[in-house]
Amino acid sequence: MKEVLLIIDFGSQYTQLIARRVRELNVKSEIIPFDKFENISKNTMGVILSGSPQSVNDKNAPSVDLSIIRKKVPLLSLCYGAQLIAHNLGAKVIPSKSREYGRSKIITVSQKGLFKDVKNNSQVWMSHGDTINDLPSGCKLLASTNDIKVAAYKIINEDTFGIQFHPEVYHTKYGKQIISNFLDICNFSRSWTSESFIESTIKKLKQKLGNDKVLMGLSGGVDSTVAAYLLHRAIGDNLVCLFVDNGLLRKNEFDSVLANYKDLGLNIYSENASDIFIKNLEGITDPEAKRKIIGATFVEVFDRCSLKFKNIKWLGQGTIYPDVIESVSATGGPSDTIKSHHNVGGLPKKMKLKVIEPLRNLFKDEVRRVGFALNIKNEIINRHPFPGPGLAIRIMGEIDVEKLKILKDADFIFISYLKKCGLYESVWQAGAILLGDSTVGVMGDGRTYEKVVALRAVESTDGMTADWCHLPYDFLSDVSNQIINKVNGVNRVVYDISSKPPATIEWE
Ligand code: XMP
């Protein structure tokens, strides 16, 4: 499968959404930061320029050489991208009189081409501070709104389009239709599906790995299991899987995960390395430092274990796209580093094994679909995501064995009760967090000064954005009672009601 839609990212918060929409329409999409873009490849059948928090009038406004793209392949530019092309064509881009965020109504000039089947007066979503003042020369107007005249334009005799609003967000009623129309203009065959992903990935893995041996880290979660399955399908017994107990897993997790893997046909070895992890984390309070130490310790353990197996050349990882995106400016991308996900940002440069990551371009829900297509068990596919650094980033501040025990017990009560009440599968991710400070309480007739446990449960589709779950009060009340009564050292339970953004799912 060769056809690719290339998305050039100028740092927009919506870039991943563009990629998702395109894939939902069965076209493979790839994102490249604007400053890494050099040329289009022979597989590129269309390009989308993203928005940006910057203004084209800024001194160091991000840009690319548009002559590389224009007239070679169809080009759709969104928000900042549309302003950039207009600016290059000599049109004025000026600050909007009032900043335009949120809903607006579109008035299309004709319902053909890019706007085929898009209803007039339908809702579109705006998010911009600048506006295109006049229609760029050589262009024709495609759409306006009540507030702005140049809401969409096309360069005459060229498949280059500019749209001021955001077709990639759900709130733009016909946004998906507009993107679909663009993909038709590019002439995509729309053959990117889970099955085609599996087929092309296995082929690529075979070519890349040849007869080499791979050591794959399994975590029990969906990402590493699906990645291992794909590798197994590609190289069979040349894949050795290793499941490391880092001491930061949930209560009973090590044994239950091993039991789950039993009849999957993979070559699995387990290693208890808890002591090394806990020792390396001693005295560490900074979340980024914790992540990096855990990443480095994983690699150290893997490097050491790889000596047990002969001729290992590669380290397999279940890295997925949000891990890459949220760590991206660690490697120079235009968006902010939110967190260094341990399997991306935390790898030491001198690692002896080369890294192979078959799911690096997929979102979580896409990984799940691939997992279903591979017939992997429901228990594994539907498990809540769990971060690689484990409970270390759910204990605020320094980690020790006693705090780990408290958190494991509290988390076990929470998750078990979610399952018992039939709520587990309606929640995207849940877990308990142990806060750093103690608070005063009263138990029996005595004063207590003990820890606080926060409960977090979120709804999401891909982990990039999330909202807190409105769990029933009775459920929360029961969990709180159980934790305070059964877990020594806890006298208070709170529920996290923050969305992402502005918060993140994990607390560290
Ligand atoms: P945040 O906290 O960034 O989490 O909103 C988004 C998703 O990513 C998981 N997460 C991680 N996964 N290594 C991982 O493998 C990490 O370092 C890491 N940090 C967060 C988190 O559990 C959520 O599903």
XYZ file of C-alpha atoms and ligand atoms in Angstrom:
532
model
C 0.000 0.000 0.000
C 1.787 3.069 -1.251
C -0.663 6.005 -1.314
C -0.050 8.637 1.343
C -1.696 11.890 2.353
C 0.977 14.099 3.893
C 0.047 16.544 6.657
C 2.500 19.364 7.263
C 2.249 20.469 10.874
C 2.719 24.094 11.840
C 2.067 23.329 15.509
C -1.739 23.200 15.528
C -3.508 21.469 18.394
C -5.755 19.844 15.757
C -3.093 18.212 13.574
C -3.707 14.729 14.990
C -7.406 15.191 14.356
C -6.709 15.813 10.670
C -4.723 12.555 10.569
C -7.570 10.672 12.232
C -10.242 12.009 9.891
C -8.159 11.031 6.883
C -7.627 7.510 8.215
C -11.300 7.162 9.091
C -11.822 7.748 5.376
C -9.494 4.801 4.621
C -6.492 6.786 3.487
C -3.076 6.472 5.084
C -1.861 9.768 6.520
C 1.523 10.846 7.799
C 2.408 13.972 9.752
C 5.651 15.856 9.291
C 6.704 18.969 11.257
C 7.095 21.946 8.867
C 10.785 22.302 9.671
C 11.479 18.680 8.726
C 9.652 18.874 5.397
C 11.963 18.769 2.397
C 10.041 17.229 -0.466
C 7.026 15.136 -1.363
C 7.682 11.482 -2.132
C 6.403 9.561 -5.131
C 3.737 8.040 -2.850
C 2.331 11.420 -1.777
C -1.006 11.921 -3.519
C -2.098 15.003 -1.610
C -0.968 17.437 1.082
C -2.794 19.203 3.921
C -1.294 22.206 5.703
C -2.344 22.465 9.340
C -3.230 25.505 11.416
C -0.812 27.146 13.817
C -0.871 29.239 16.985
C 1.268 31.796 15.128
C 0.452 34.608 12.697
C 1.817 34.744 9.144
C 2.879 38.297 10.005
C 5.139 37.117 12.857
C 8.840 37.648 12.321
C 9.683 33.943 12.329
C 6.360 32.700 11.000
C 6.610 28.972 10.173
C 6.595 28.267 6.452
C 7.505 25.738 3.764
C 8.434 26.109 0.102
C 4.970 25.837 -1.468
C 6.345 25.526 -5.008
C 7.415 21.966 -4.094
C 3.733 21.042 -3.615
C 1.593 23.345 -5.737
C 0.556 21.972 -9.118
C 2.298 18.662 -8.299
C -0.402 17.253 -5.987
C -3.686 18.665 -4.626
C -3.155 20.904 -1.620
C -5.662 21.686 1.120
C -4.646 24.367 3.581
C -6.486 24.930 6.834
C -6.688 28.092 8.929
C -3.050 29.265 9.272
C -2.204 27.184 6.174
C -4.883 29.056 4.205
C -3.547 32.375 5.501
C -0.013 31.389 4.537
C -0.944 30.701 0.909
C -3.056 33.879 0.744
C -0.158 35.883 2.214
C 2.230 34.368 -0.373
C -0.190 35.404 -3.114
C -0.083 38.979 -1.857
C -3.395 39.118 0.034
C -3.543 40.958 3.341
C -3.850 38.814 6.458
C -4.882 41.036 9.351
C -5.928 40.559 12.978
C -9.690 39.845 13.128
C -11.719 42.667 14.642
C -12.979 40.184 17.174
C -11.097 36.911 17.671
C -13.214 34.201 16.101
C -13.607 31.037 18.134
C -16.438 28.562 18.047
C -19.430 28.126 15.794
C -20.345 29.991 12.626
C -22.576 29.290 9.605
C -21.156 28.654 6.163
C -22.552 30.072 2.914
C -21.081 28.142 0.006
C -20.770 29.538 -3.487
C -21.497 26.172 -5.066
C -21.948 22.679 -3.737
C -19.444 21.114 -6.103
C -15.822 19.957 -5.838
C -14.500 20.589 -2.321
C -17.983 21.530 -1.115
C -19.894 18.724 -2.827
C -22.909 17.708 -0.681
C -22.143 20.388 1.941
C -25.401 22.049 2.980
C -25.652 25.820 3.050
C -26.020 27.429 6.476
C -24.515 24.397 8.176
C -22.314 24.859 11.217
C -18.530 25.246 10.906
C -15.983 25.660 13.689
C -13.660 28.649 13.783
C -10.518 29.138 15.837
C -8.387 31.972 14.557
C -7.057 35.377 15.543
C -6.114 36.553 12.029
C -8.342 36.761 8.988
C -7.788 36.911 5.215
C -8.837 40.432 4.314
C -9.334 40.091 0.566
C -9.532 37.295 -1.973
C -5.965 36.496 -3.098
C -5.287 37.270 -6.764
C -5.830 34.363 -9.148
C -8.293 32.773 -6.744
C -11.997 32.139 -6.709
C -14.185 32.395 -3.644
C -15.713 29.092 -2.516
C -17.437 30.059 0.729
C -18.110 32.851 3.203
C -19.685 33.112 6.647
C -21.709 35.961 8.116
C -18.550 37.308 9.721
C -15.842 36.649 7.167
C -15.909 36.910 3.413
C -12.975 34.652 2.557
C -13.941 31.488 4.455
C -12.713 29.259 1.604
C -10.988 29.817 -1.728
C -9.429 27.901 -4.613
C -6.571 28.916 -6.860
C -7.970 29.015 -10.395
C -6.776 26.152 -12.641
C -5.048 24.487 -9.731
C -6.195 22.004 -7.062
C -4.996 24.245 -4.246
C -7.595 25.158 -1.629
C -7.662 27.334 1.460
C -10.224 27.000 4.264
C -10.345 29.404 7.184
C -12.440 27.156 9.450
C -11.606 23.677 10.766
C -13.204 20.775 8.846
C -11.259 18.297 11.033
C -13.207 18.982 14.254
C -16.458 17.150 15.014
C -18.312 20.420 15.457
C -18.002 21.285 11.761
C -21.130 19.500 10.552
C -19.894 18.601 7.058
C -16.191 18.648 7.944
C -15.694 14.970 7.200
C -17.525 15.396 3.899
C -15.193 18.255 2.934
C -12.102 16.187 3.744
C -13.597 13.247 1.875
C -14.190 15.490 -1.167
C -10.555 16.572 -1.020
C -9.397 12.928 -0.893
C -11.503 12.286 -4.013
C -9.847 15.239 -5.725
C -6.494 13.580 -4.860
C -7.804 10.348 -6.396
C -7.084 8.075 -3.439
C -8.244 4.471 -3.808
C -9.418 4.463 -0.132
C -7.938 1.074 0.607
C -6.333 1.781 4.004
C -8.077 -0.586 6.468
C -6.982 -2.616 9.503
C -6.502 -5.612 7.220
C -4.411 -3.664 4.716
C -2.410 -2.160 7.585
C -1.705 -5.671 8.902
C -0.708 -6.941 5.469
C 1.584 -4.019 4.604
C 3.118 -3.898 8.092
C 3.975 -7.602 8.059
C 5.534 -7.187 4.627
C 7.596 -4.183 5.776
C 8.689 -5.963 8.962
C 9.813 -8.994 6.943
C 11.858 -6.790 4.620
C 13.386 -4.762 7.420
C 14.183 -7.609 9.807
C 15.106 -10.411 7.410
C 16.531 -13.164 9.577
C 17.288 -10.885 12.557
C 16.063 -11.685 16.040
C 13.864 -9.248 17.972
C 13.386 -8.957 21.703
C 9.972 -7.482 22.402
C 8.950 -5.892 25.671
C 5.427 -6.946 26.664
C 3.416 -4.986 29.205
C 0.129 -6.888 29.160
C -1.581 -3.979 27.452
C -3.102 -3.760 24.006
C -0.256 -1.851 22.314
C 2.633 -4.164 23.101
C 0.481 -7.281 22.546
C -0.687 -6.145 19.097
C 2.877 -5.102 18.195
C 4.156 -8.535 19.320
C 1.482 -10.317 17.287
C 2.449 -8.416 14.146
C 6.134 -9.163 14.718
C 5.311 -12.823 15.353
C 3.349 -13.015 12.121
C 6.339 -11.495 10.296
C 9.307 -13.338 11.801
C 7.841 -16.259 13.785
C 10.236 -17.768 16.306
C 12.832 -15.067 15.714
C 10.670 -13.039 18.093
C 11.408 -13.442 21.788
C 9.062 -11.659 24.205
C 10.080 -10.452 27.603
C 7.721 -9.325 30.326
C 9.534 -7.375 33.024
C 8.162 -6.892 36.511
C 9.346 -3.373 37.310
C 7.618 -3.381 40.704
C 5.426 -0.538 39.420
C 2.634 -2.726 38.072
C -0.844 -2.989 39.560
C -1.607 -5.477 42.341
C -1.391 -9.094 41.047
C -0.775 -7.733 37.527
C 2.404 -9.683 36.799
C 0.753 -13.081 37.375
C -2.559 -12.253 35.754
C -0.892 -10.880 32.624
C 1.332 -13.948 32.298
C -1.782 -16.123 32.629
C -3.489 -14.081 29.894
C -0.580 -14.597 27.533
C -0.448 -18.346 28.121
C -2.194 -19.580 25.004
C -1.222 -16.852 22.555
C 1.557 -18.888 20.934
C 4.255 -16.309 21.681
C 7.698 -17.148 23.050
C 7.472 -15.433 26.466
C 10.071 -15.044 29.214
C 9.550 -13.125 32.424
C 12.039 -11.255 34.575
C 11.621 -9.799 38.044
C 13.583 -6.550 38.090
C 11.562 -4.672 40.758
C 14.536 -4.103 43.025
C 16.609 -2.335 40.353
C 13.751 -0.037 39.366
C 12.851 0.898 42.945
C 16.526 1.472 43.797
C 17.110 3.671 40.715
C 14.057 5.755 41.636
C 15.184 6.367 45.210
C 15.001 10.047 46.165
C 13.614 11.088 42.748
C 10.642 13.455 42.854
C 10.598 15.164 39.445
C 8.108 13.467 37.064
C 10.261 13.906 33.960
C 13.300 12.531 35.815
C 11.219 9.506 36.903
C 10.176 8.816 33.316
C 13.713 9.070 32.005
C 15.122 6.837 34.756
C 12.427 4.221 34.138
C 13.096 4.342 30.371
C 16.823 3.954 30.946
C 16.323 1.126 33.477
C 14.051 -0.719 31.039
C 16.724 -0.520 28.397
C 19.411 -1.617 30.884
C 17.311 -4.654 31.857
C 16.521 -5.464 28.236
C 20.134 -5.084 27.185
C 21.187 -7.440 29.980
C 18.424 -9.970 29.214
C 19.195 -9.900 25.523
C 22.527 -11.547 26.337
C 20.586 -14.628 27.515
C 19.171 -15.013 24.040
C 21.662 -15.350 21.219
C 22.096 -12.773 18.432
C 19.331 -10.336 19.361
C 19.633 -7.220 17.172
C 16.356 -5.361 17.762
C 14.220 -4.155 20.639
C 10.485 -4.233 19.814
C 8.222 -1.635 21.441
C 4.506 -0.926 21.485
C 4.916 2.834 20.984
C 1.808 4.477 19.491
C 1.259 7.847 17.871
C 0.186 9.946 20.883
C 3.387 8.814 22.676
C 5.369 10.182 19.747
C 3.385 13.406 19.421
C 3.444 14.272 23.118
C 7.198 13.718 23.219
C 7.827 15.296 19.848
C 9.635 18.468 20.675
C 12.187 16.311 22.448
C 13.215 15.635 18.852
C 12.599 19.118 17.522
C 8.906 19.231 16.431
C 6.862 22.423 16.545
C 4.458 21.499 19.354
C 5.240 21.633 23.080
C 6.605 18.577 24.872
C 3.797 17.609 27.207
C 5.489 14.560 28.723
C 8.455 12.447 27.675
C 6.697 9.133 27.234
C 9.228 6.683 28.544
C 9.385 4.560 25.430
C 10.109 7.580 23.227
C 11.882 10.354 25.053
C 13.660 8.288 27.642
C 15.820 6.058 25.473
C 19.530 6.610 25.948
C 21.420 7.367 22.732
C 23.967 4.619 23.333
C 21.446 1.782 23.402
C 22.936 -1.395 22.025
C 19.753 -2.708 20.369
C 18.057 -1.031 17.423
C 14.400 -0.122 18.027
C 11.437 -1.419 16.012
C 7.966 0.058 16.609
C 5.264 -1.404 14.296
C 2.432 0.767 15.717
C 4.252 4.100 15.800
C 1.737 5.741 13.449
C -1.522 4.498 15.007
C -3.897 5.906 17.603
C -5.174 3.722 20.431
C -8.584 3.015 18.904
C -6.896 2.122 15.614
C -4.611 -0.301 17.498
C -7.709 -1.875 19.055
C -9.283 -2.329 15.617
C -6.077 -3.965 14.364
C -6.124 -6.179 17.489
C -9.675 -7.319 16.723
C -8.696 -8.019 13.116
C -5.849 -10.175 14.482
C -8.339 -12.088 16.706
C -6.584 -11.166 19.956
C -8.642 -11.892 23.089
C -11.155 -9.335 24.323
C -9.586 -9.212 27.808
C -6.397 -7.855 26.296
C -7.918 -5.589 23.657
C -10.342 -3.935 26.070
C -7.922 -3.417 28.934
C -7.627 0.156 30.059
C -4.421 1.832 28.899
C -1.720 1.794 31.567
C 1.369 4.005 31.332
C 4.794 2.430 30.804
C 6.238 4.120 33.917
C 3.345 2.502 35.828
C 2.486 3.487 39.374
C 5.672 5.581 39.625
C 3.824 8.468 37.954
C 0.760 7.895 40.129
C 2.652 8.462 43.363
C 3.282 12.160 43.749
C 6.860 12.776 44.748
C 9.255 10.131 46.007
C 8.426 6.463 45.616
C 8.924 3.812 48.275
C 7.696 0.286 48.910
C 5.188 1.358 51.540
C 3.560 3.966 49.272
C 3.461 1.428 46.450
C 1.595 -1.019 48.669
C -0.978 1.621 49.681
C -1.543 2.646 46.068
C -1.753 -0.929 44.773
C -4.398 -1.801 47.384
C -6.470 1.329 46.736
C -6.242 0.932 42.949
C -7.233 -2.746 43.201
C -10.383 -1.851 45.124
C -11.310 0.848 42.581
C -10.728 -1.267 39.455
C -12.311 -4.427 40.893
C -15.407 -2.480 41.876
C -15.650 -0.853 38.425
C -15.654 -4.380 36.976
C -18.118 -5.694 39.543
C -20.556 -2.865 38.822
C -20.274 -3.339 35.024
C -18.691 0.092 34.582
C -15.181 -0.958 33.501
C -15.823 -1.113 29.763
C -17.669 2.196 29.643
C -14.632 3.947 31.103
C -11.643 4.580 28.816
C -9.056 4.603 31.593
C -9.171 4.575 35.381
C -6.747 4.407 38.251
C -5.915 5.660 41.715
C -3.280 8.272 42.521
C -1.480 8.677 45.842
C -0.994 12.300 46.793
C 2.173 13.546 48.446
C 0.904 15.342 51.521
C -0.997 13.944 54.484
C -4.250 15.336 55.817
C -5.983 15.244 59.167
C -8.866 12.890 59.770
C -10.679 11.253 62.640
C -11.129 7.517 63.046
C -12.795 6.055 66.114
C -12.085 8.750 68.662
C -8.586 9.496 67.484
C -6.921 11.964 65.202
C -5.288 10.549 62.067
C -2.709 12.175 59.805
C -2.649 10.059 56.678
C -2.469 10.007 52.900
C -5.037 11.129 50.309
C -6.016 8.892 47.392
C -7.378 10.547 44.252
C -9.524 8.526 41.863
C -9.314 9.285 38.147
C -11.664 7.877 35.491
C -11.832 9.366 32.016
C -13.709 9.065 28.744
C -11.647 9.417 25.600
C -11.161 7.951 22.139
C -7.431 8.347 21.724
C -5.982 9.767 24.937
C -5.231 13.085 23.227
C -8.257 14.737 24.780
C -10.347 13.362 27.635
C -13.192 14.206 29.952
C -13.823 12.955 33.470
C -16.430 10.224 33.791
C -19.647 11.028 35.566
C -19.520 7.876 37.702
C -22.609 7.348 39.879
C -22.377 8.999 43.338
C -23.301 5.722 45.037
C -20.470 3.975 43.275
C -17.966 6.682 44.323
C -19.290 6.605 47.853
C -18.850 2.790 48.089
C -15.319 2.919 46.674
C -14.340 5.697 49.073
C -15.665 3.722 52.061
C -13.923 0.551 50.990
C -10.575 2.279 50.473
C -10.639 4.194 53.753
C -11.769 1.137 55.713
C -9.484 -1.416 54.097
C -6.278 0.405 53.178
C -4.106 1.353 56.118
C -2.552 4.779 55.790
C -5.405 6.447 53.859
C -7.950 8.724 55.522
C -9.306 10.682 52.553
C -10.474 9.902 48.983
C -11.112 12.561 46.325
C -12.402 12.327 42.738
C -10.631 14.153 39.907
C -13.085 16.231 37.821
C -10.634 17.784 35.361
C -10.680 17.329 31.613
C -7.672 17.075 29.263
C -6.830 19.773 28.310
C -6.153 21.674 30.496
C -5.168 18.773 32.802
C -3.618 15.530 31.540
C -4.864 12.015 32.261
C -1.953 11.076 34.497
C -1.077 13.461 37.309
C 2.637 13.463 36.558
P -1.487 11.936 29.607
O -1.156 11.861 31.051
O -0.332 12.399 28.760
O -1.758 10.435 29.144
O -2.744 12.690 29.317
C -2.254 10.057 27.884
C -2.188 8.544 27.805
O -0.811 8.130 27.771
C -0.505 7.325 28.904
N 0.838 7.715 29.338
C 1.951 7.008 29.044
N 2.105 5.848 28.384
N 4.440 5.960 28.728
C 3.373 5.322 28.240
O 3.541 4.226 27.681
C 4.365 7.131 29.406
O 5.361 7.678 29.836
C 3.036 7.680 29.566
N 2.569 8.814 30.163
C 1.200 8.802 30.009
C -1.583 7.627 29.929
O -1.764 6.562 30.841
C -2.776 7.864 29.035
O -3.353 6.648 28.611
